[in-house]
PDB file of C-alpha atoms in Angstrom:
ATOM      1  CA  MET M   1       0.000   0.000   0.000  1.00 68.00           C
ATOM      2  CA  ASP M   2       1.262   3.413  -1.007  1.00 79.00           C
ATOM      3  CA  LYS M   3       0.625   5.950   1.768  1.00 84.00           C
ATOM      4  CA  LEU M   4       1.476   8.977  -0.387  1.00 83.00           C
ATOM      5  CA  LYS M   5      -1.054   7.848  -2.988  1.00 82.00           C
ATOM      6  CA  PHE M   6      -3.631   7.202  -0.253  1.00 85.00           C
ATOM      7  CA  LEU M   7      -3.184  10.726   1.103  1.00 85.00           C
ATOM      8  CA  SER M   8      -3.139  12.448  -2.284  1.00 84.00           C
ATOM      9  CA  GLN M   9      -5.782  15.067  -3.142  1.00 79.00           C
ATOM     10  CA  LEU M  10      -6.722  15.659   0.491  1.00 79.00           C
ATOM     11  CA  SER M  11      -7.373  19.291   1.237  1.00 72.00           C
ATOM     12  CA  ASP M  12      -5.891  20.278   4.578  1.00 72.00           C
ATOM     13  CA  GLY M  13      -3.740  19.268   7.514  1.00 82.00           C
ATOM     14  CA  ASP M  14      -6.546  17.929   9.716  1.00 84.00           C
ATOM     15  CA  GLU M  15      -7.920  15.773   6.936  1.00 85.00           C
ATOM     16  CA  LYS M  16      -4.485  14.380   6.129  1.00 88.00           C
ATOM     17  CA  ILE M  17      -3.902  13.544   9.793  1.00 90.00           C
ATOM     18  CA  LEU M  18      -7.254  11.712   9.901  1.00 91.00           C
ATOM     19  CA  PHE M  19      -6.544   9.721   6.751  1.00 92.00           C
ATOM     20  CA  SER M  20      -2.971   9.014   7.808  1.00 92.00           C
ATOM     21  CA  ASN M  21      -4.352   7.359  10.942  1.00 93.00           C
ATOM     22  CA  ILE M  22      -6.928   5.503   8.860  1.00 93.00           C
ATOM     23  CA  PHE M  23      -4.196   4.258   6.509  1.00 92.00           C
ATOM     24  CA  ASP M  24      -2.231   2.888   9.466  1.00 92.00           C
ATOM     25  CA  LYS M  25      -5.326   1.013  10.708  1.00 93.00           C
ATOM     26  CA  ILE M  26      -6.010  -0.431   7.259  1.00 92.00           C
ATOM     27  CA  LYS M  27      -2.431  -1.618   6.954  1.00 90.00           C
ATOM     28  CA  LYS M  28      -2.434  -3.119  10.438  1.00 91.00           C
ATOM     29  CA  SER M  29      -5.780  -4.864   9.879  1.00 90.00           C
ATOM     30  CA  ALA M  30      -4.323  -6.823   6.932  1.00 84.00           C
ATOM     31  CA  TYR M  31      -2.164  -8.717   9.446  1.00 87.00           C
ATOM     32  CA  SER M  32      -4.617  -8.798  12.331  1.00 86.00           C
ATOM     33  CA  SER M  33      -7.141 -11.413  13.388  1.00 83.00           C
ATOM     34  CA  TYR M  34      -9.621  -8.777  14.586  1.00 89.00           C
ATOM     35  CA  PRO M  35     -11.190  -5.709  12.946  1.00 92.00           C
ATOM     36  CA  LEU M  36      -9.984  -2.164  13.548  1.00 94.00           C
ATOM     37  CA  PHE M  37     -12.369   0.788  13.647  1.00 96.00           C
ATOM     38  CA  THR M  38     -12.444   4.474  12.835  1.00 96.00           C
ATOM     39  CA  SER M  39     -14.389   7.017  14.855  1.00 96.00           C
ATOM     40  CA  PHE M  40     -17.562   8.379  13.248  1.00 97.00           C
ATOM     41  CA  LEU M  41     -16.895   9.840   9.804  1.00 95.00           C
ATOM     42  CA  THR M  42     -18.866  12.558   8.035  1.00 91.00           C
ATOM     43  CA  PRO M  43     -20.472  11.730   4.661  1.00 88.00           C
ATOM     44  CA  SER M  44     -17.707  13.633   2.826  1.00 85.00           C
ATOM     45  CA  GLU M  45     -15.027  11.684   4.721  1.00 91.00           C
ATOM     46  CA  GLN M  46     -16.844   8.443   3.922  1.00 92.00           C
ATOM     47  CA  LYS M  47     -16.864   9.386   0.240  1.00 88.00           C
ATOM     48  CA  ARG M  48     -13.117  10.038   0.245  1.00 88.00           C
ATOM     49  CA  LEU M  49     -12.454   6.767   2.055  1.00 92.00           C
ATOM     50  CA  ASP M  50     -14.631   4.778  -0.351  1.00 90.00           C
ATOM     51  CA  GLU M  51     -12.656   6.268  -3.242  1.00 86.00           C
ATOM     52  CA  ARG M  52      -9.516   4.722  -1.729  1.00 85.00           C
ATOM     53  CA  LYS M  53     -10.822   1.190  -1.252  1.00 83.00           C
ATOM     54  CA  ARG M  54      -8.992  -0.126  -4.294  1.00 78.00           C
ATOM     55  CA  ILE M  55      -5.649   0.734  -2.682  1.00 74.00           C
ATOM     56  CA  ALA M  56      -6.294  -1.825   0.069  1.00 72.00           C
ATOM     57  CA  GLU M  57      -6.945  -4.977  -1.944  1.00 71.00           C
ATOM     58  CA  LYS M  58      -6.750  -7.492   0.923  1.00 80.00           C
ATOM     59  CA  VAL M  59      -8.855  -5.543   3.416  1.00 86.00           C
ATOM     60  CA  ASN M  60     -12.641  -5.271   3.534  1.00 88.00           C
ATOM     61  CA  PHE M  61     -14.313  -1.964   4.404  1.00 91.00           C
ATOM     62  CA  ILE M  62     -17.571  -2.264   6.374  1.00 92.00           C
ATOM     63  CA  SER M  63     -19.489   0.809   7.564  1.00 94.00           C
ATOM     64  CA  PHE M  64     -22.158   1.164  10.238  1.00 94.00           C
ATOM     65  CA  GLY M  65     -23.706   4.093  12.078  1.00 94.00           C
ATOM     66  CA  GLY M  66     -25.911   2.307  14.600  1.00 93.00           C
ATOM     67  CA  TYR M  67     -29.063   2.071  12.488  1.00 91.00           C
ATOM     68  CA  LYS M  68     -30.218   1.865   8.887  1.00 86.00           C
ATOM     69  CA  ASN M  69     -29.555   4.995   6.800  1.00 84.00           C
ATOM     70  CA  ALA M  70     -27.342   6.594   9.429  1.00 90.00           C
ATOM     71  CA  GLU M  71     -25.511   9.662   8.162  1.00 89.00           C
ATOM     72  CA  ARG M  72     -22.362   9.514  10.264  1.00 94.00           C
ATOM     73  CA  LYS M  73     -20.757   6.085  10.220  1.00 96.00           C
ATOM     74  CA  MET M  74     -17.801   4.196  11.602  1.00 96.00           C
ATOM     75  CA  TYR M  75     -15.711   1.956   9.354  1.00 95.00           C
ATOM     76  CA  ALA M  76     -14.322  -1.438  10.241  1.00 94.00           C
ATOM     77  CA  PHE M  77     -11.257  -2.781   8.437  1.00 93.00           C
ATOM     78  CA  SER M  78     -10.839  -6.537   8.379  1.00 91.00           C
ATOM     79  CA  THR M  79      -9.821  -9.496   6.250  1.00 87.00           C
ATOM     80  CA  ASP M  80     -13.153 -11.051   7.258  1.00 82.00           C
ATOM     81  CA  GLU M  81     -15.984 -10.298   4.818  1.00 77.00           C
ATOM     82  CA  ASN M  82     -18.737 -11.197   7.294  1.00 78.00           C
ATOM     83  CA  ILE M  83     -18.373  -8.796  10.188  1.00 80.00           C
ATOM     84  CA  ASP M  84     -21.419  -8.673  12.446  1.00 84.00           C
ATOM     85  CA  PHE M  85     -22.620  -5.126  13.077  1.00 87.00           C
ATOM     86  CA  ASN M  86     -22.800  -6.023  16.773  1.00 87.00           C
ATOM     87  CA  VAL M  87     -18.990  -5.926  16.991  1.00 91.00           C
ATOM     88  CA  PHE M  88     -18.945  -2.201  16.175  1.00 94.00           C
ATOM     89  CA  PRO M  89     -18.102  -0.208  19.316  1.00 96.00           C
ATOM     90  CA  VAL M  90     -21.295   1.861  19.092  1.00 96.00           C
ATOM     91  CA  ASP M  91     -23.670   2.553  21.959  1.00 97.00           C
ATOM     92  CA  LYS M  92     -27.085   4.227  21.969  1.00 97.00           C
ATOM     93  CA  ILE M  93     -27.883   6.639  24.780  1.00 97.00           C
ATOM     94  CA  LYS M  94     -31.480   7.640  25.467  1.00 97.00           C
ATOM     95  CA  ILE M  95     -31.890  11.213  26.724  1.00 97.00           C
ATOM     96  CA  SER M  96     -35.216  12.159  28.294  1.00 97.00           C
ATOM     97  CA  THR M  97     -36.851  14.633  30.633  1.00 95.00           C
ATOM     98  CA  LYS M  98     -39.570  13.956  33.191  1.00 94.00           C
ATOM     99  CA  ASP M  99     -42.099  15.926  31.148  1.00 94.00           C
ATOM    100  CA  LYS M 100     -41.011  14.179  27.903  1.00 94.00           C
ATOM    101  CA  LYS M 101     -39.775  17.431  26.372  1.00 94.00           C
ATOM    102  CA  VAL M 102     -37.480  17.242  23.349  1.00 93.00           C
ATOM    103  CA  PHE M 103     -35.059  19.824  21.951  1.00 92.00           C
ATOM    104  CA  ASP M 104     -33.517  20.510  18.571  1.00 87.00           C
ATOM    105  CA  HIS M 105     -30.439  18.751  17.257  1.00 85.00           C
ATOM    106  CA  ARG M 106     -28.184  21.717  17.966  1.00 85.00           C
ATOM    107  CA  ALA M 107     -29.148  21.777  21.661  1.00 92.00           C
ATOM    108  CA  TYR M 108     -28.243  18.117  22.177  1.00 95.00           C
ATOM    109  CA  LEU M 109     -24.988  18.350  20.255  1.00 93.00           C
ATOM    110  CA  GLY M 110     -23.959  21.595  21.931  1.00 93.00           C
ATOM    111  CA  SER M 111     -24.491  20.124  25.397  1.00 96.00           C
ATOM    112  CA  VAL M 112     -22.407  17.067  24.548  1.00 97.00           C
ATOM    113  CA  LEU M 113     -19.541  19.049  23.026  1.00 96.00           C
ATOM    114  CA  SER M 114     -19.531  21.430  26.014  1.00 96.00           C
ATOM    115  CA  LEU M 115     -18.376  18.462  28.098  1.00 97.00           C
ATOM    116  CA  GLY M 116     -15.151  18.337  26.078  1.00 96.00           C
ATOM    117  CA  ILE M 117     -16.253  15.436  23.857  1.00 96.00           C
ATOM    118  CA  LYS M 118     -14.733  15.437  20.372  1.00 95.00           C
ATOM    119  CA  ARG M 119     -17.253  15.576  17.510  1.00 94.00           C
ATOM    120  CA  GLU M 120     -15.930  12.389  15.910  1.00 95.00           C
ATOM    121  CA  LYS M 121     -16.945  10.451  19.029  1.00 97.00           C
ATOM    122  CA  ILE M 122     -20.606  11.237  18.351  1.00 97.00           C
ATOM    123  CA  GLY M 123     -22.634   9.784  15.516  1.00 96.00           C
ATOM    124  CA  ASP M 124     -26.177  10.722  14.584  1.00 94.00           C
ATOM    125  CA  ILE M 125     -28.589  12.290  17.043  1.00 93.00           C
ATOM    126  CA  VAL M 126     -32.103  10.983  16.468  1.00 90.00           C
ATOM    127  CA  ILE M 127     -34.971  12.972  17.981  1.00 89.00           C
ATOM    128  CA  MET M 128     -38.040  10.866  18.700  1.00 88.00           C
ATOM    129  CA  ASP M 129     -41.469  11.990  19.936  1.00 87.00           C
ATOM    130  CA  GLU M 130     -40.638  11.915  23.649  1.00 93.00           C
ATOM    131  CA  PHE M 131     -36.854  11.523  23.869  1.00 95.00           C
ATOM    132  CA  ALA M 132     -33.653  11.627  21.850  1.00 94.00           C
ATOM    133  CA  ILE M 133     -31.031   9.003  21.077  1.00 96.00           C
ATOM    134  CA  ILE M 134     -27.355   9.788  20.708  1.00 97.00           C
ATOM    135  CA  PHE M 135     -25.068   7.282  19.011  1.00 97.00           C
ATOM    136  CA  CYS M 136     -21.551   7.332  20.419  1.00 97.00           C
ATOM    137  CA  VAL M 137     -18.281   5.425  20.470  1.00 97.00           C
ATOM    138  CA  ASN M 138     -18.573   3.141  23.483  1.00 96.00           C
ATOM    139  CA  ASP M 139     -15.411   4.418  25.160  1.00 96.00           C
ATOM    140  CA  ILE M 140     -17.281   7.608  26.165  1.00 97.00           C
ATOM    141  CA  THR M 141     -20.592   5.977  27.123  1.00 97.00           C
ATOM    142  CA  GLU M 142     -19.966   5.899  30.860  1.00 97.00           C
ATOM    143  CA  PHE M 143     -18.717   9.488  30.837  1.00 97.00           C
ATOM    144  CA  LEU M 144     -21.887  10.696  29.100  1.00 97.00           C
ATOM    145  CA  LEU M 145     -24.174   8.697  31.386  1.00 97.00           C
ATOM    146  CA  TYR M 146     -22.682  10.373  34.452  1.00 96.00           C
ATOM    147  CA  ASN M 147     -21.978  13.860  33.131  1.00 97.00           C
ATOM    148  CA  LEU M 148     -24.693  14.751  30.614  1.00 97.00           C
ATOM    149  CA  ASN M 149     -27.215  16.209  33.033  1.00 96.00           C
ATOM    150  CA  LYS M 150     -28.714  19.198  31.211  1.00 95.00           C
ATOM    151  CA  ILE M 151     -29.971  20.139  27.759  1.00 95.00           C
ATOM    152  CA  SER M 152     -30.904  23.824  27.319  1.00 91.00           C
ATOM    153  CA  ASN M 153     -31.095  24.343  31.097  1.00 90.00           C
ATOM    154  CA  SER M 154     -33.461  21.386  31.511  1.00 94.00           C
ATOM    155  CA  PHE M 155     -32.384  18.419  33.622  1.00 96.00           C
ATOM    156  CA  VAL M 156     -32.239  15.153  31.692  1.00 97.00           C
ATOM    157  CA  ASP M 157     -31.874  11.461  32.430  1.00 97.00           C
ATOM    158  CA  CYS M 158     -29.472   9.323  30.390  1.00 97.00           C
ATOM    159  CA  GLU M 159     -29.525   5.565  29.986  1.00 97.00           C
ATOM    160  CA  ILE M 160     -28.327   2.995  27.478  1.00 97.00           C
ATOM    161  CA  TYR M 161     -31.003   2.287  24.873  1.00 96.00           C
ATOM    162  CA  TYR M 162     -31.219  -1.353  23.784  1.00 93.00           C
ATOM    163  CA  GLU M 163     -34.039  -1.279  21.229  1.00 90.00           C
ATOM    164  CA  GLU M 164     -33.564  -0.992  17.468  1.00 87.00           C
ATOM    165  CA  VAL M 165     -33.885   2.507  16.053  1.00 83.00           C
ATOM    166  CA  GLU M 166     -36.149   3.055  13.062  1.00 78.00           C
ATOM    167  CA  ILE M 167     -37.100   6.487  11.772  1.00 70.00           C
ATOM    168  CA  ASP M 168     -39.183   7.600   8.810  1.00 64.00           C
ATOM    169  CA  ASP M 169     -39.105  10.844   6.838  1.00 56.00           C
ATOM    170  CA  GLU M 170     -41.946  12.371   8.851  1.00 58.00           C
ATOM    171  CA  LYS M 171     -39.824  12.188  11.997  1.00 57.00           C
ATOM    172  CA  ARG M 172     -36.568  13.106  10.292  1.00 72.00           C
ATOM    173  CA  PHE M 173     -37.613  16.134   8.247  1.00 82.00           C
ATOM    174  CA  LYS M 174     -39.701  19.256   8.421  1.00 85.00           C
ATOM    175  CA  GLU M 175     -40.817  20.057   4.882  1.00 91.00           C
ATOM    176  CA  VAL M 176     -41.257  23.620   3.619  1.00 94.00           C
ATOM    177  CA  PHE M 177     -42.031  24.714   0.042  1.00 95.00           C
ATOM    178  CA  LYS M 178     -40.328  27.893  -1.214  1.00 95.00           C
ATOM    179  CA  THR M 179     -40.237  29.824  -4.479  1.00 95.00           C
ATOM    180  CA  VAL M 180     -36.883  31.123  -5.745  1.00 95.00           C
ATOM    181  CA  SER M 181     -35.946  33.189  -8.793  1.00 94.00           C
ATOM    182  CA  SER M 182     -33.015  30.880  -9.565  1.00 94.00           C
ATOM    183  CA  LEU M 183     -31.473  27.603  -8.417  1.00 96.00           C
ATOM    184  CA  ARG M 184     -28.190  29.393  -7.763  1.00 96.00           C
ATOM    185  CA  LEU M 185     -26.678  28.672  -4.366  1.00 97.00           C
ATOM    186  CA  ASP M 186     -27.115  32.235  -3.107  1.00 96.00           C
ATOM    187  CA  CYS M 187     -30.826  32.261  -3.997  1.00 96.00           C
ATOM    188  CA  VAL M 188     -31.477  28.928  -2.310  1.00 97.00           C
ATOM    189  CA  VAL M 189     -29.483  29.911   0.788  1.00 97.00           C
ATOM    190  CA  SER M 190     -31.586  33.067   0.996  1.00 96.00           C
ATOM    191  CA  ALA M 191     -34.777  30.968   0.985  1.00 96.00           C
ATOM    192  CA  PHE M 192     -33.243  28.384   3.317  1.00 97.00           C
ATOM    193  CA  CYS M 193     -32.410  30.996   5.987  1.00 96.00           C
ATOM    194  CA  ASP M 194     -35.255  33.440   5.281  1.00 95.00           C
ATOM    195  CA  LYS M 195     -32.634  36.132   4.771  1.00 95.00           C
ATOM    196  CA  SER M 196     -31.901  38.641   2.003  1.00 95.00           C
ATOM    197  CA  ARG M 197     -29.621  37.800  -0.925  1.00 93.00           C
ATOM    198  CA  SER M 198     -26.934  40.101   0.456  1.00 95.00           C
ATOM    199  CA  VAL M 199     -26.972  38.238   3.767  1.00 96.00           C
ATOM    200  CA  SER M 200     -26.866  34.858   2.024  1.00 96.00           C
ATOM    201  CA  ASP M 201     -23.906  36.084  -0.038  1.00 95.00           C
ATOM    202  CA  SER M 202     -22.070  37.005   3.153  1.00 96.00           C
ATOM    203  CA  PHE M 203     -22.769  33.566   4.640  1.00 96.00           C
ATOM    204  CA  ILE M 204     -21.294  31.920   1.553  1.00 96.00           C
ATOM    205  CA  ASN M 205     -18.258  34.213   1.401  1.00 95.00           C
ATOM    206  CA  GLU M 206     -17.536  33.614   5.099  1.00 95.00           C
ATOM    207  CA  GLY M 207     -17.429  29.830   4.569  1.00 93.00           C
ATOM    208  CA  LEU M 208     -20.598  29.139   6.558  1.00 95.00           C
ATOM    209  CA  VAL M 209     -22.301  27.210   3.751  1.00 95.00           C
ATOM    210  CA  SER M 210     -21.698  23.590   2.785  1.00 93.00           C
ATOM    211  CA  LEU M 211     -23.130  21.842  -0.257  1.00 92.00           C
ATOM    212  CA  ASN M 212     -23.125  18.060  -0.080  1.00 88.00           C
ATOM    213  CA  TYR M 213     -20.905  18.332   3.002  1.00 85.00           C
ATOM    214  CA  GLU M 214     -18.247  20.437   1.259  1.00 85.00           C
ATOM    215  CA  VAL M 215     -17.719  24.083   2.177  1.00 89.00           C
ATOM    216  CA  THR M 216     -18.161  26.245  -0.908  1.00 92.00           C
ATOM    217  CA  LYS M 217     -17.726  29.957  -1.554  1.00 93.00           C
ATOM    218  CA  ASN M 218     -19.097  29.828  -5.101  1.00 94.00           C
ATOM    219  CA  ASN M 219     -22.337  31.839  -4.974  1.00 93.00           C
ATOM    220  CA  SER M 220     -23.374  30.836  -8.483  1.00 93.00           C
ATOM    221  CA  LEU M 221     -23.260  27.052  -8.062  1.00 94.00           C
ATOM    222  CA  LYS M 222     -26.467  25.450  -9.273  1.00 95.00           C
ATOM    223  CA  ILE M 223     -28.454  23.384  -6.794  1.00 95.00           C
ATOM    224  CA  SER M 224     -29.530  19.979  -8.073  1.00 93.00           C
ATOM    225  CA  ASN M 225     -32.355  17.739  -6.939  1.00 92.00           C
ATOM    226  CA  GLY M 226     -31.400  15.887  -3.746  1.00 89.00           C
ATOM    227  CA  ASP M 227     -28.471  18.127  -2.776  1.00 92.00           C
ATOM    228  CA  ILE M 228     -27.731  18.494   0.939  1.00 92.00           C
ATOM    229  CA  LEU M 229     -27.367  22.106   2.050  1.00 95.00           C
ATOM    230  CA  SER M 230     -25.985  23.195   5.432  1.00 93.00           C
ATOM    231  CA  VAL M 231     -25.689  26.723   6.804  1.00 94.00           C
ATOM    232  CA  ARG M 232     -23.881  27.125  10.094  1.00 90.00           C
ATOM    233  CA  GLY M 233     -26.314  28.332  12.715  1.00 87.00           C
ATOM    234  CA  PHE M 234     -29.374  27.515  10.559  1.00 91.00           C
ATOM    235  CA  GLY M 235     -29.207  23.749  10.252  1.00 88.00           C
ATOM    236  CA  LYS M 236     -29.203  21.322   7.363  1.00 90.00           C
ATOM    237  CA  ALA M 237     -31.706  20.281   4.705  1.00 92.00           C
ATOM    238  CA  GLN M 238     -32.193  18.183   1.626  1.00 92.00           C
ATOM    239  CA  ILE M 239     -33.251  20.313  -1.340  1.00 94.00           C
ATOM    240  CA  GLN M 240     -35.788  18.964  -3.825  1.00 95.00           C
ATOM    241  CA  THR M 241     -35.948  20.881  -7.098  1.00 95.00           C
ATOM    242  CA  ASP M 242     -37.863  18.508  -9.380  1.00 93.00           C
ATOM    243  CA  PHE M 243     -41.063  20.570  -9.651  1.00 94.00           C
ATOM    244  CA  PRO M 244     -42.749  22.495 -12.482  1.00 92.00           C
ATOM    245  CA  LEU M 245     -42.114  26.236 -12.655  1.00 90.00           C
ATOM    246  CA  SER M 246     -44.635  28.528 -11.002  1.00 89.00           C
ATOM    247  CA  LYS M 247     -47.074  30.551 -13.115  1.00 88.00           C
ATOM    248  CA  LYS M 248     -44.632  33.455 -12.900  1.00 89.00           C
ATOM    249  CA  GLY M 249     -41.780  31.296 -14.184  1.00 91.00           C
ATOM    250  CA  LYS M 250     -40.025  30.894 -10.849  1.00 94.00           C
ATOM    251  CA  ASN M 251     -38.520  27.721  -9.413  1.00 95.00           C
ATOM    252  CA  ARG M 252     -40.428  25.853  -6.733  1.00 95.00           C
ATOM    253  CA  ILE M 253     -38.269  23.955  -4.268  1.00 96.00           C
ATOM    254  CA  LEU M 254     -38.975  21.727  -1.289  1.00 96.00           C
ATOM    255  CA  ILE M 255     -36.632  22.261   1.652  1.00 95.00           C
ATOM    256  CA  LYS M 256     -36.593  19.168   3.868  1.00 92.00           C
ATOM    257  CA  TYR M 257     -35.041  20.476   7.069  1.00 91.00           C
ATOM    258  CA  TYR M 258     -33.420  17.847   9.244  1.00 84.00           C
ATOM    259  CA  ILE M 259     -35.109  17.834  12.641  1.00 75.00           C
TER     260      ILE M 259
END
């Protein structure tokens, strides 16, 4: 395996450090009798890793995020093709209040990170009707159980959740139709945030906007059906563009905000 080739075309120092560590695990797993695991990877990191599978011919790549269609996933590297998902070091923590109140994704994540937990230790956060579930690497489970006591100034109870997690689109998204003059990134960001074009331009220029998990400063990029748009401080959504034009010739889009 060629490490320089594996690390080629990576953008910055942090990403190269991450993939350098991943390379070392892949190489070690080829001579190991047990699988080795990454922390949780973002979709863009998963894409880059999948593009490098061919470099590791003897090692199998298996990904799992704790439930079907998880966004953030861990990877296992092994010479065994039949790894059971149960061997992944992933735990599910149920977070609830006495009055069954739930909060938004940002509130849960912010409270966890305020404890000094690194983002890569946390997978998806799934918000149910009466509680939330956080997926985490199991080496921080005990710490979270004892130290995660509040979300948005409300006291919470934490416990390991043993049931399977299944979510449908109605629980995962809040859908809002908007009309935009163009499918350019700046126009869609304006609709996404309910802000003026000048404000959306500033968000893009400041690097606050990601398209398909990649930060972009190109205001004129065209949004395609199914693209994932994120704006720091405003959340994330899937953008649906496959609709007829309005009577005034404008584009109708469906913004499926992640809950």
